[in-house]
PDB file of C-alpha atoms in Angstrom:
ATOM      1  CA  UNK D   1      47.322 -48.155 -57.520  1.00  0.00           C
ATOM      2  CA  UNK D   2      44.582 -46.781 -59.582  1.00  0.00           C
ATOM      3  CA  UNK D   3      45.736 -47.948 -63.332  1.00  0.00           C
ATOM      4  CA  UNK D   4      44.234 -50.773 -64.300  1.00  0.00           C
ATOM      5  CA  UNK D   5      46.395 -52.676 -66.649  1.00  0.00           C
ATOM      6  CA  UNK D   6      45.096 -54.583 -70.044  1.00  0.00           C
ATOM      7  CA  UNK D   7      47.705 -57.329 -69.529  1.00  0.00           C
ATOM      8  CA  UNK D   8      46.331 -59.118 -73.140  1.00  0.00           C
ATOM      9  CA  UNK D   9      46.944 -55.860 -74.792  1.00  0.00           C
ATOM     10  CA  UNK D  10      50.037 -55.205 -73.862  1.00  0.00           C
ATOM     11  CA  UNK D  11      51.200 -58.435 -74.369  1.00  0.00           C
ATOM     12  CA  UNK D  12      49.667 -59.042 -77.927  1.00  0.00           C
ATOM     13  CA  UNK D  13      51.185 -55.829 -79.378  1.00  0.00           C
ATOM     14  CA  UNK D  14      54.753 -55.163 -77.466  1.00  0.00           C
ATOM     15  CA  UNK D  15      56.430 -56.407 -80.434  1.00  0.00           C
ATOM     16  CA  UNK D  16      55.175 -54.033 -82.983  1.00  0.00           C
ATOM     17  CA  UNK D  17      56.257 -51.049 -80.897  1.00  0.00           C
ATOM     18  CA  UNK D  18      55.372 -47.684 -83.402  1.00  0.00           C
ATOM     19  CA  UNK D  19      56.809 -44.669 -81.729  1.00  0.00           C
ATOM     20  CA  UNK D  20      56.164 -43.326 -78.416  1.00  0.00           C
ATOM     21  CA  UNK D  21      52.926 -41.331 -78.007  1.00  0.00           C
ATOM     22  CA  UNK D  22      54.053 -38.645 -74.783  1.00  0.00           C
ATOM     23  CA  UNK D  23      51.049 -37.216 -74.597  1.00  0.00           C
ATOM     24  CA  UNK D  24      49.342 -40.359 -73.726  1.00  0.00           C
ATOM     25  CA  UNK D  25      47.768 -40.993 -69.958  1.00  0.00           C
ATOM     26  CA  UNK D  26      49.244 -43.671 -68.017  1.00  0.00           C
ATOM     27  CA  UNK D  27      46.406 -45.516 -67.615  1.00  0.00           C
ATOM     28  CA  UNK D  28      45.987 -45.809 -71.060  1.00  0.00           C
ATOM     29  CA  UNK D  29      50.220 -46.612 -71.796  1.00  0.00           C
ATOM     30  CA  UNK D  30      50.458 -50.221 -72.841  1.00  0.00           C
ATOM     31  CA  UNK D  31      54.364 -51.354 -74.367  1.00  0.00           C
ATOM     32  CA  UNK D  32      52.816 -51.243 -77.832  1.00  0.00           C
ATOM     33  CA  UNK D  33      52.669 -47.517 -78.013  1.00  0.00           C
ATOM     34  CA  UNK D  34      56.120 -46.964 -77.016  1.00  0.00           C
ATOM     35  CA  UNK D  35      59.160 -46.638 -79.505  1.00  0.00           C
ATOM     36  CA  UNK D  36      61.306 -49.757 -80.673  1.00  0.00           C
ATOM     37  CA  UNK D  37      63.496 -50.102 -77.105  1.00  0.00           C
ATOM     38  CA  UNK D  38      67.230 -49.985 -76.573  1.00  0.00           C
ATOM     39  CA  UNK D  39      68.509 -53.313 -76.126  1.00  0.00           C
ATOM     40  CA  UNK D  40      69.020 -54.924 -72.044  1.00  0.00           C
ATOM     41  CA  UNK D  41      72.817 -54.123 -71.802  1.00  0.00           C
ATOM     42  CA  UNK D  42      75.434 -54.897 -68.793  1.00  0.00           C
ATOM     43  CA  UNK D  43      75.404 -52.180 -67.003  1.00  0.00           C
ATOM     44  CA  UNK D  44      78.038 -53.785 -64.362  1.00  0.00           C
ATOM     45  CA  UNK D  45      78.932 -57.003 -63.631  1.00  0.00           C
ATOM     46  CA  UNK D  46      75.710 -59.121 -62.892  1.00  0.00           C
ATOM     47  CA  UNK D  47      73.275 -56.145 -63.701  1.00  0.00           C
ATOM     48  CA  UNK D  48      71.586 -55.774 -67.076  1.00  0.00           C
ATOM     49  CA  UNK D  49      69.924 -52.516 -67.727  1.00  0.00           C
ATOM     50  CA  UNK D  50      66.251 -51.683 -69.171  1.00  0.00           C
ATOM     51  CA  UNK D  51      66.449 -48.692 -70.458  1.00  0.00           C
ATOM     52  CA  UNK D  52      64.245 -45.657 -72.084  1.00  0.00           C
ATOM     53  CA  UNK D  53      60.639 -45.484 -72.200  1.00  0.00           C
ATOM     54  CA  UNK D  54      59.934 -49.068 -71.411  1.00  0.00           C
ATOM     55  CA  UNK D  55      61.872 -48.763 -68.579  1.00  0.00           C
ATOM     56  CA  UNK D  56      59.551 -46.037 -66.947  1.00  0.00           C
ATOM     57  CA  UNK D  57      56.263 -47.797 -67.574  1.00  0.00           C
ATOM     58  CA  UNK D  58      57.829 -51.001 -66.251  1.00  0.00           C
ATOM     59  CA  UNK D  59      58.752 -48.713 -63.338  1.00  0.00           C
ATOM     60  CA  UNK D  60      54.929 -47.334 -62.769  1.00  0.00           C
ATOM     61  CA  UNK D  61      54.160 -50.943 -63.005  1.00  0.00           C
ATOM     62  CA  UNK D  62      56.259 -51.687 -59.732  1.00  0.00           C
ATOM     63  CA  UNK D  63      55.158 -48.903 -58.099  1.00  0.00           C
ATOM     64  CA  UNK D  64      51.349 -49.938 -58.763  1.00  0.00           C
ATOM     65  CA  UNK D  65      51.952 -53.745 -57.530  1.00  0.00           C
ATOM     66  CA  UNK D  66      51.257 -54.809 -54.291  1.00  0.00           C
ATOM     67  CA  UNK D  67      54.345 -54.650 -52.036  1.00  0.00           C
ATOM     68  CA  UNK D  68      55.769 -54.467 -48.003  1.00  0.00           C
ATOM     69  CA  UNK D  69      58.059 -51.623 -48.023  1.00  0.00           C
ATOM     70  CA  UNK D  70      61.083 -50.958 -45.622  1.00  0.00           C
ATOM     71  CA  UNK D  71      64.092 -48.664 -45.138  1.00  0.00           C
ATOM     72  CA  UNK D  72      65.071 -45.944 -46.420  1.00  0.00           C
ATOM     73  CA  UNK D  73      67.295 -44.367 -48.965  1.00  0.00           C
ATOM     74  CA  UNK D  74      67.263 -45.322 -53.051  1.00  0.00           C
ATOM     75  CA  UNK D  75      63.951 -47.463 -54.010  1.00  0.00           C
ATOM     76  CA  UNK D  76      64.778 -51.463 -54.888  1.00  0.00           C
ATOM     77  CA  UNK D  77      62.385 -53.478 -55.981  1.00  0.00           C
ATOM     78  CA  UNK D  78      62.802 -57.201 -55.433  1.00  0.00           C
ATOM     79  CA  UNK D  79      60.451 -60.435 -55.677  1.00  0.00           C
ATOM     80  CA  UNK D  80      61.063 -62.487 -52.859  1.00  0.00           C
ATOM     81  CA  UNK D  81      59.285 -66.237 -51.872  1.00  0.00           C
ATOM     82  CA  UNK D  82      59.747 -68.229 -48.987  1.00  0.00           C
ATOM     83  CA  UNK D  83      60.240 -71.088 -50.584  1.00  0.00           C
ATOM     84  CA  UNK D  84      63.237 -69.786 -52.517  1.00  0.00           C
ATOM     85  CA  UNK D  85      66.380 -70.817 -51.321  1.00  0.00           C
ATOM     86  CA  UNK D  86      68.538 -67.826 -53.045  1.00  0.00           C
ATOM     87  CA  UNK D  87      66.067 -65.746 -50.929  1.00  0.00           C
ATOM     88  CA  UNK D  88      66.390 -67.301 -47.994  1.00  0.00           C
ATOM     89  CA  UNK D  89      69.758 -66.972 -48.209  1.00  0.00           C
ATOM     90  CA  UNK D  90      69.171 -63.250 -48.246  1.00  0.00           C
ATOM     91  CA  UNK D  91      67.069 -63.251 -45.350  1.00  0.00           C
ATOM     92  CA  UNK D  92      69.852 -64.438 -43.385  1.00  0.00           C
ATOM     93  CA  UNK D  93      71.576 -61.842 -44.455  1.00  0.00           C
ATOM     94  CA  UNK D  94      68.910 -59.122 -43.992  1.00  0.00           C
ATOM     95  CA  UNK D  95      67.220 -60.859 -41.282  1.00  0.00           C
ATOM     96  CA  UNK D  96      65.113 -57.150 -40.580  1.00  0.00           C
ATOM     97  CA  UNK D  97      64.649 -56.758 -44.053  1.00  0.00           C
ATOM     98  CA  UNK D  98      66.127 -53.241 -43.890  1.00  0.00           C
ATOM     99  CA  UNK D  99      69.261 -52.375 -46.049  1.00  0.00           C
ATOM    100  CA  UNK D 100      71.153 -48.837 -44.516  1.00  0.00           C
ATOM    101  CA  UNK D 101      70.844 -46.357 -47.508  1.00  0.00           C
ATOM    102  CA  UNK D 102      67.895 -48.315 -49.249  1.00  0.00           C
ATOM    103  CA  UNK D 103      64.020 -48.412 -49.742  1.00  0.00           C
ATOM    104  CA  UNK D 104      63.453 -51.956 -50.444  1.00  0.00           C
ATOM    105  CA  UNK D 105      59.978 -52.983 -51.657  1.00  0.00           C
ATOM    106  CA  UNK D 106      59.065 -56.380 -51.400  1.00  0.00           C
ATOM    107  CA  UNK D 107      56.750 -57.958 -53.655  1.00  0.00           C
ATOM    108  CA  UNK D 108      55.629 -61.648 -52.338  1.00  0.00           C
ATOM    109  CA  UNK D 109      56.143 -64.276 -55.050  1.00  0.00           C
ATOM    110  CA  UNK D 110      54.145 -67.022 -55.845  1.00  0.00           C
ATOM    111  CA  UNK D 111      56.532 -70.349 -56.124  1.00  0.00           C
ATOM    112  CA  UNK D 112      54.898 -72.953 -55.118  1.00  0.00           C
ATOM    113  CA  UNK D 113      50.443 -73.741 -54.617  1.00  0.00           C
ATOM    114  CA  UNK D 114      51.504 -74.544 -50.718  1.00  0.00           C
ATOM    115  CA  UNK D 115      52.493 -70.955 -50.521  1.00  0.00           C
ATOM    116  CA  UNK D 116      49.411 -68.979 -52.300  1.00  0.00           C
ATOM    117  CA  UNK D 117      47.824 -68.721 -48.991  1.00  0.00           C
ATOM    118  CA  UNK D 118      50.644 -67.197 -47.178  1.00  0.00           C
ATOM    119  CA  UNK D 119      51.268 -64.624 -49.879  1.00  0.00           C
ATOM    120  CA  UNK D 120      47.672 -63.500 -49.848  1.00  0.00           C
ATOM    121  CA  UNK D 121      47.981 -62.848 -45.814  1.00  0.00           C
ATOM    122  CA  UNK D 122      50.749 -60.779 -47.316  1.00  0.00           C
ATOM    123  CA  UNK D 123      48.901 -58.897 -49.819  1.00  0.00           C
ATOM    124  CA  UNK D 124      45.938 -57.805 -47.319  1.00  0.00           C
ATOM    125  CA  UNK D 125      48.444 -57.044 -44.647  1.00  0.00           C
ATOM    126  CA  UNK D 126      51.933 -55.747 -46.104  1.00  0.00           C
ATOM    127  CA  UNK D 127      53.517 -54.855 -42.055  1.00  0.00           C
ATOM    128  CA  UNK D 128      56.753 -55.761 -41.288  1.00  0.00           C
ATOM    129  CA  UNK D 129      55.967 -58.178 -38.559  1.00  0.00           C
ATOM    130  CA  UNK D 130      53.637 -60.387 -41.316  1.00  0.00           C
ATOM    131  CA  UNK D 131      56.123 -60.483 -43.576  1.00  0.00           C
ATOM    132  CA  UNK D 132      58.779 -60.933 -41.015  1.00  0.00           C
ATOM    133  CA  UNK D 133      56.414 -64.231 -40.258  1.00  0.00           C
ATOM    134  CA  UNK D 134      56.214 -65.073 -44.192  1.00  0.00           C
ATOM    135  CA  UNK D 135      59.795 -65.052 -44.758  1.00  0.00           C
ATOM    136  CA  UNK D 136      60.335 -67.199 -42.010  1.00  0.00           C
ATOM    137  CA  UNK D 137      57.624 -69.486 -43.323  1.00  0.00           C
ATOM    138  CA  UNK D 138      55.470 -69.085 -39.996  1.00  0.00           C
ATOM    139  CA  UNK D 139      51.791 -68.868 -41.605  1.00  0.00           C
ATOM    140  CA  UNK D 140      51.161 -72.207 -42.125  1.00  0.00           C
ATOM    141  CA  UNK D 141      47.744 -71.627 -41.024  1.00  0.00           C
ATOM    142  CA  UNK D 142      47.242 -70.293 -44.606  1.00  0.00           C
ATOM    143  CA  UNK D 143      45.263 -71.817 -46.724  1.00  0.00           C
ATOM    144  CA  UNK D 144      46.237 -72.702 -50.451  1.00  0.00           C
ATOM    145  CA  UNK D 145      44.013 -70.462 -52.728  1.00  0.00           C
ATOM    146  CA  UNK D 146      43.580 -71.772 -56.199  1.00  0.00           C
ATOM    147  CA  UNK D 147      44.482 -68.732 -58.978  1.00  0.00           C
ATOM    148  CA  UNK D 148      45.121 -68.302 -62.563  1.00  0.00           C
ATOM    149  CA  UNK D 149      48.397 -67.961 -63.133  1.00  0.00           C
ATOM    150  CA  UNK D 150      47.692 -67.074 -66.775  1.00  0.00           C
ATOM    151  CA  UNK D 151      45.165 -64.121 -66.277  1.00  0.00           C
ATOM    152  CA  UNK D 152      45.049 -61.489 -68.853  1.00  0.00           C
ATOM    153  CA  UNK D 153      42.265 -59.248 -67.336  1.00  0.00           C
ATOM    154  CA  UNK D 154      42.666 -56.310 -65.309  1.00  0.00           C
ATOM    155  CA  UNK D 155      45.379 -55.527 -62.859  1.00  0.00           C
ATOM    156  CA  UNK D 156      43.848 -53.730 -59.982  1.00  0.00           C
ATOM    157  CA  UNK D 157      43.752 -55.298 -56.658  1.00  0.00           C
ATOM    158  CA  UNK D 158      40.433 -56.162 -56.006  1.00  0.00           C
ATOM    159  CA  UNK D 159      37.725 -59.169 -55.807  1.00  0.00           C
ATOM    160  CA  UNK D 160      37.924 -62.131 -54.514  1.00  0.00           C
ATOM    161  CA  UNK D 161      41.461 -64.323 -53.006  1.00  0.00           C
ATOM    162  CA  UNK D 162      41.243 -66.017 -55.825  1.00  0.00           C
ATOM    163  CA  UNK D 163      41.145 -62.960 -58.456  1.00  0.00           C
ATOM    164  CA  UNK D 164      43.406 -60.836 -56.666  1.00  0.00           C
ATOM    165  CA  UNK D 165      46.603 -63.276 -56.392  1.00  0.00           C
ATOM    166  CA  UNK D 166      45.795 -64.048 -60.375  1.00  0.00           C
ATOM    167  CA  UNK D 167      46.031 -60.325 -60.861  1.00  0.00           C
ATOM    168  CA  UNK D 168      49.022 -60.017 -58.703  1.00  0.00           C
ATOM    169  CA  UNK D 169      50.915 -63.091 -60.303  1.00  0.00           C
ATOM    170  CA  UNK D 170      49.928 -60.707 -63.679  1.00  0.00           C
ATOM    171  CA  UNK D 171      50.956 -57.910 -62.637  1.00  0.00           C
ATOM    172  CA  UNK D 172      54.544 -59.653 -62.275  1.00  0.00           C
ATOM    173  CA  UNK D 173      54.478 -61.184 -65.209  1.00  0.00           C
ATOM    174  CA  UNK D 174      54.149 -57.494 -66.730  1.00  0.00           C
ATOM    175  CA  UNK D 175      56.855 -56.401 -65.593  1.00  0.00           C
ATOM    176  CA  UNK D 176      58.819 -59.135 -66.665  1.00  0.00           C
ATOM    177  CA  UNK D 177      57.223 -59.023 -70.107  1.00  0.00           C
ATOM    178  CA  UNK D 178      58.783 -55.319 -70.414  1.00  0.00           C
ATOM    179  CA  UNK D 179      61.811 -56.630 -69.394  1.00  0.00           C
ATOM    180  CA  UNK D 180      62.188 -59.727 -71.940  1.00  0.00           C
ATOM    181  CA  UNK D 181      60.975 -57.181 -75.037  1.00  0.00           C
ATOM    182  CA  UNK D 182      64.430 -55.356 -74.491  1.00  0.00           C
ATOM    183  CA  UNK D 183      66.263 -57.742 -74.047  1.00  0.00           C
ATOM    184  CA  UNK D 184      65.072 -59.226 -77.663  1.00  0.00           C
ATOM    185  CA  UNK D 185      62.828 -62.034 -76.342  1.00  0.00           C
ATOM    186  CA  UNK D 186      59.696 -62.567 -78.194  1.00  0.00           C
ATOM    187  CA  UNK D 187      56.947 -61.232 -76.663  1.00  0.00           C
ATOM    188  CA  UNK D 188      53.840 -62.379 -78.552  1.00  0.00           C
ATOM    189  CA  UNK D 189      52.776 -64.635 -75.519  1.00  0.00           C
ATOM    190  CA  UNK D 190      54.085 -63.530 -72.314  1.00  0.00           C
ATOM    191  CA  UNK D 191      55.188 -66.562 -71.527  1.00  0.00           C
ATOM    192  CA  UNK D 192      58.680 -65.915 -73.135  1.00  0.00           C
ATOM    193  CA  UNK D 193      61.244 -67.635 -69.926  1.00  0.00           C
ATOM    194  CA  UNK D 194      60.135 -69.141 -67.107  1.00  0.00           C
ATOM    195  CA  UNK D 195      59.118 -67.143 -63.653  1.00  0.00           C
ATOM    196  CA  UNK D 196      61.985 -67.309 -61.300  1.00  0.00           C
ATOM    197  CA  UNK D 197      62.782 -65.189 -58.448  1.00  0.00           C
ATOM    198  CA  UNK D 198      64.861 -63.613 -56.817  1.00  0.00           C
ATOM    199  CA  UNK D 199      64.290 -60.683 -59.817  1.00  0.00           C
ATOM    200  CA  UNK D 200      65.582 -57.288 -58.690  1.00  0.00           C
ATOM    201  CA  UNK D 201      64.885 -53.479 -60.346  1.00  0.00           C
ATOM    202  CA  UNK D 202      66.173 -50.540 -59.398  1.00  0.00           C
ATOM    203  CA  UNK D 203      66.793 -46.831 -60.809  1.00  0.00           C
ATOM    204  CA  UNK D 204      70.536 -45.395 -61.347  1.00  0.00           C
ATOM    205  CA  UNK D 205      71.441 -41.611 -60.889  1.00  0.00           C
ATOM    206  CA  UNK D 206      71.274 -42.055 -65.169  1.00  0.00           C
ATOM    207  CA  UNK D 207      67.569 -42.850 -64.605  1.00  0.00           C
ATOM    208  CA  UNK D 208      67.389 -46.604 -65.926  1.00  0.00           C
ATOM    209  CA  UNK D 209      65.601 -49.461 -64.608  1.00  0.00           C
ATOM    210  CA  UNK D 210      67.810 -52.150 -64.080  1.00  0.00           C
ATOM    211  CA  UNK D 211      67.258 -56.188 -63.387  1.00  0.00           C
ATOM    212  CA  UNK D 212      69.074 -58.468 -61.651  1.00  0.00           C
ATOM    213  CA  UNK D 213      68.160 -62.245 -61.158  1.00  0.00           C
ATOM    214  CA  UNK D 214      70.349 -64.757 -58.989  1.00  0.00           C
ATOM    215  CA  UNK D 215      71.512 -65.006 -55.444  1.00  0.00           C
ATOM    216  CA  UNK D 216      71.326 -60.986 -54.300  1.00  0.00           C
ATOM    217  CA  UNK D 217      72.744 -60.138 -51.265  1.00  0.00           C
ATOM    218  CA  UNK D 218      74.982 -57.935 -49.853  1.00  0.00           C
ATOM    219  CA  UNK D 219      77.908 -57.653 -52.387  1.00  0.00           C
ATOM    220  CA  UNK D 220      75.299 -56.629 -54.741  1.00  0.00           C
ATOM    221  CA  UNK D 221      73.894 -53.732 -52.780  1.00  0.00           C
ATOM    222  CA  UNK D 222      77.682 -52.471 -52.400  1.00  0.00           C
ATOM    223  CA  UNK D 223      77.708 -52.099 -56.350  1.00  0.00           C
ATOM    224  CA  UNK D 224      74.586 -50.970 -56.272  1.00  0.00           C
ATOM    225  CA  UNK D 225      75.126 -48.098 -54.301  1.00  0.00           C
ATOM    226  CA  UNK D 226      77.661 -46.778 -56.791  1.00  0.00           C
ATOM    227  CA  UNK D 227      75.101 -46.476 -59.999  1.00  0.00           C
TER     228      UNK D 227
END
């Protein structure tokens, strides 16, 4: 979790895209130095695919976020709030949060002001049994903390509450950023679709990233275990 990431830059020059630059260190990658991408294409029914170089630095991006981590098996990254009820719905499913045959990293989403507080407790304390408590909406001794949903500074994960869940809520917005320049969205504010969540990435044996938003659950992770 060392990179820092220049969300402003990144954002600001995704759409001129001049060709990739290997030899360049990740902590200096941004989207802009990285050739014009392969389009998002359906990869199976319900998945659309990120592809190429785009697709890896969207990958260190996940890897560098904040997250509570569980299982074991292939990595899948998903978004997850409380106050979602497509995610509720798969913690009923997944009441453990463990999926046999999977690594599933869980990055707290913020949905709603009420929850900011909760997801924080998350943030500085990523166990299974706090998250365990955030999923079934028992820290309601949280706080709200007020953020900026709309930073563009740094994306490390430190200061104060209030800078570190703006940097977090950044960091996702990155990610999804990388996601809408393949799939042809403009880019030029970052602001191209609205959050929502449940948002899911994972790697195939073919090495792309791949997204899928909606109501995941277990007939997903079936297909999934086949790519």
């Amino acid at each position: 979790m060392g990179n820092v990431w220049n969300r402003r830059q990144v954002l600001a020059q995704a759409a001129l895209a001049p060709p990739a630059l290997s030899t360049l260190a990740l902590s200096t990658l941004t989207l802009s130095t990285l050739a014009e991408p392969a389009r998002a294409r359906i990869i199976d029914t319900g998945f659309e695919g990120l592809v190429g170089e785009r697709a890896e630095v969207a990958l260190e991006l996940l890897r560098a976020s904040r997250q509570a981590s569980f299982g074991a098996g292939k990595d899948v990254w998903i978004w997850i709030s409380s106050l979602c009820p497509y995610c509720q719905k798969y913690f009923r499913e997944f009441p453990q949060l463990t999926v046999p045959g999977f690594r599933v990293h869980y990055i707290p989403f913020i949905l709603g002001e009420g929850e900011t507080g909760a997801v924080l407790k998350v943030l500085n304390d990523p166990s299974q049994a706090t998250f365990l408590k955030f999923m079934r909406r028992e820290l309601n001794d949280a706080p709200s903390v007020a953020y900026n949903p709309f930073y563009t500074g740094p994306l490390d994960y430190t200061g104060s509450a209030t800078t570190l869940l703006s940097r977090h809520h950044a960091h996702i917005r990155l990610v999804q950023s990388a996601y809408d320049a393949d799939a042809g969205f403009p880019v030029e504010t970052g602001l191209n679709r609205q959050l929502s969540t449940p948002r899911t990435f994972f790697r195939t044996q073919k090495g792309a990233l791949l997204m899928w938003g909606g109501g995941f659950g277990k007939a997903q992770f079936e297909r999934l275990r086949d790519l």
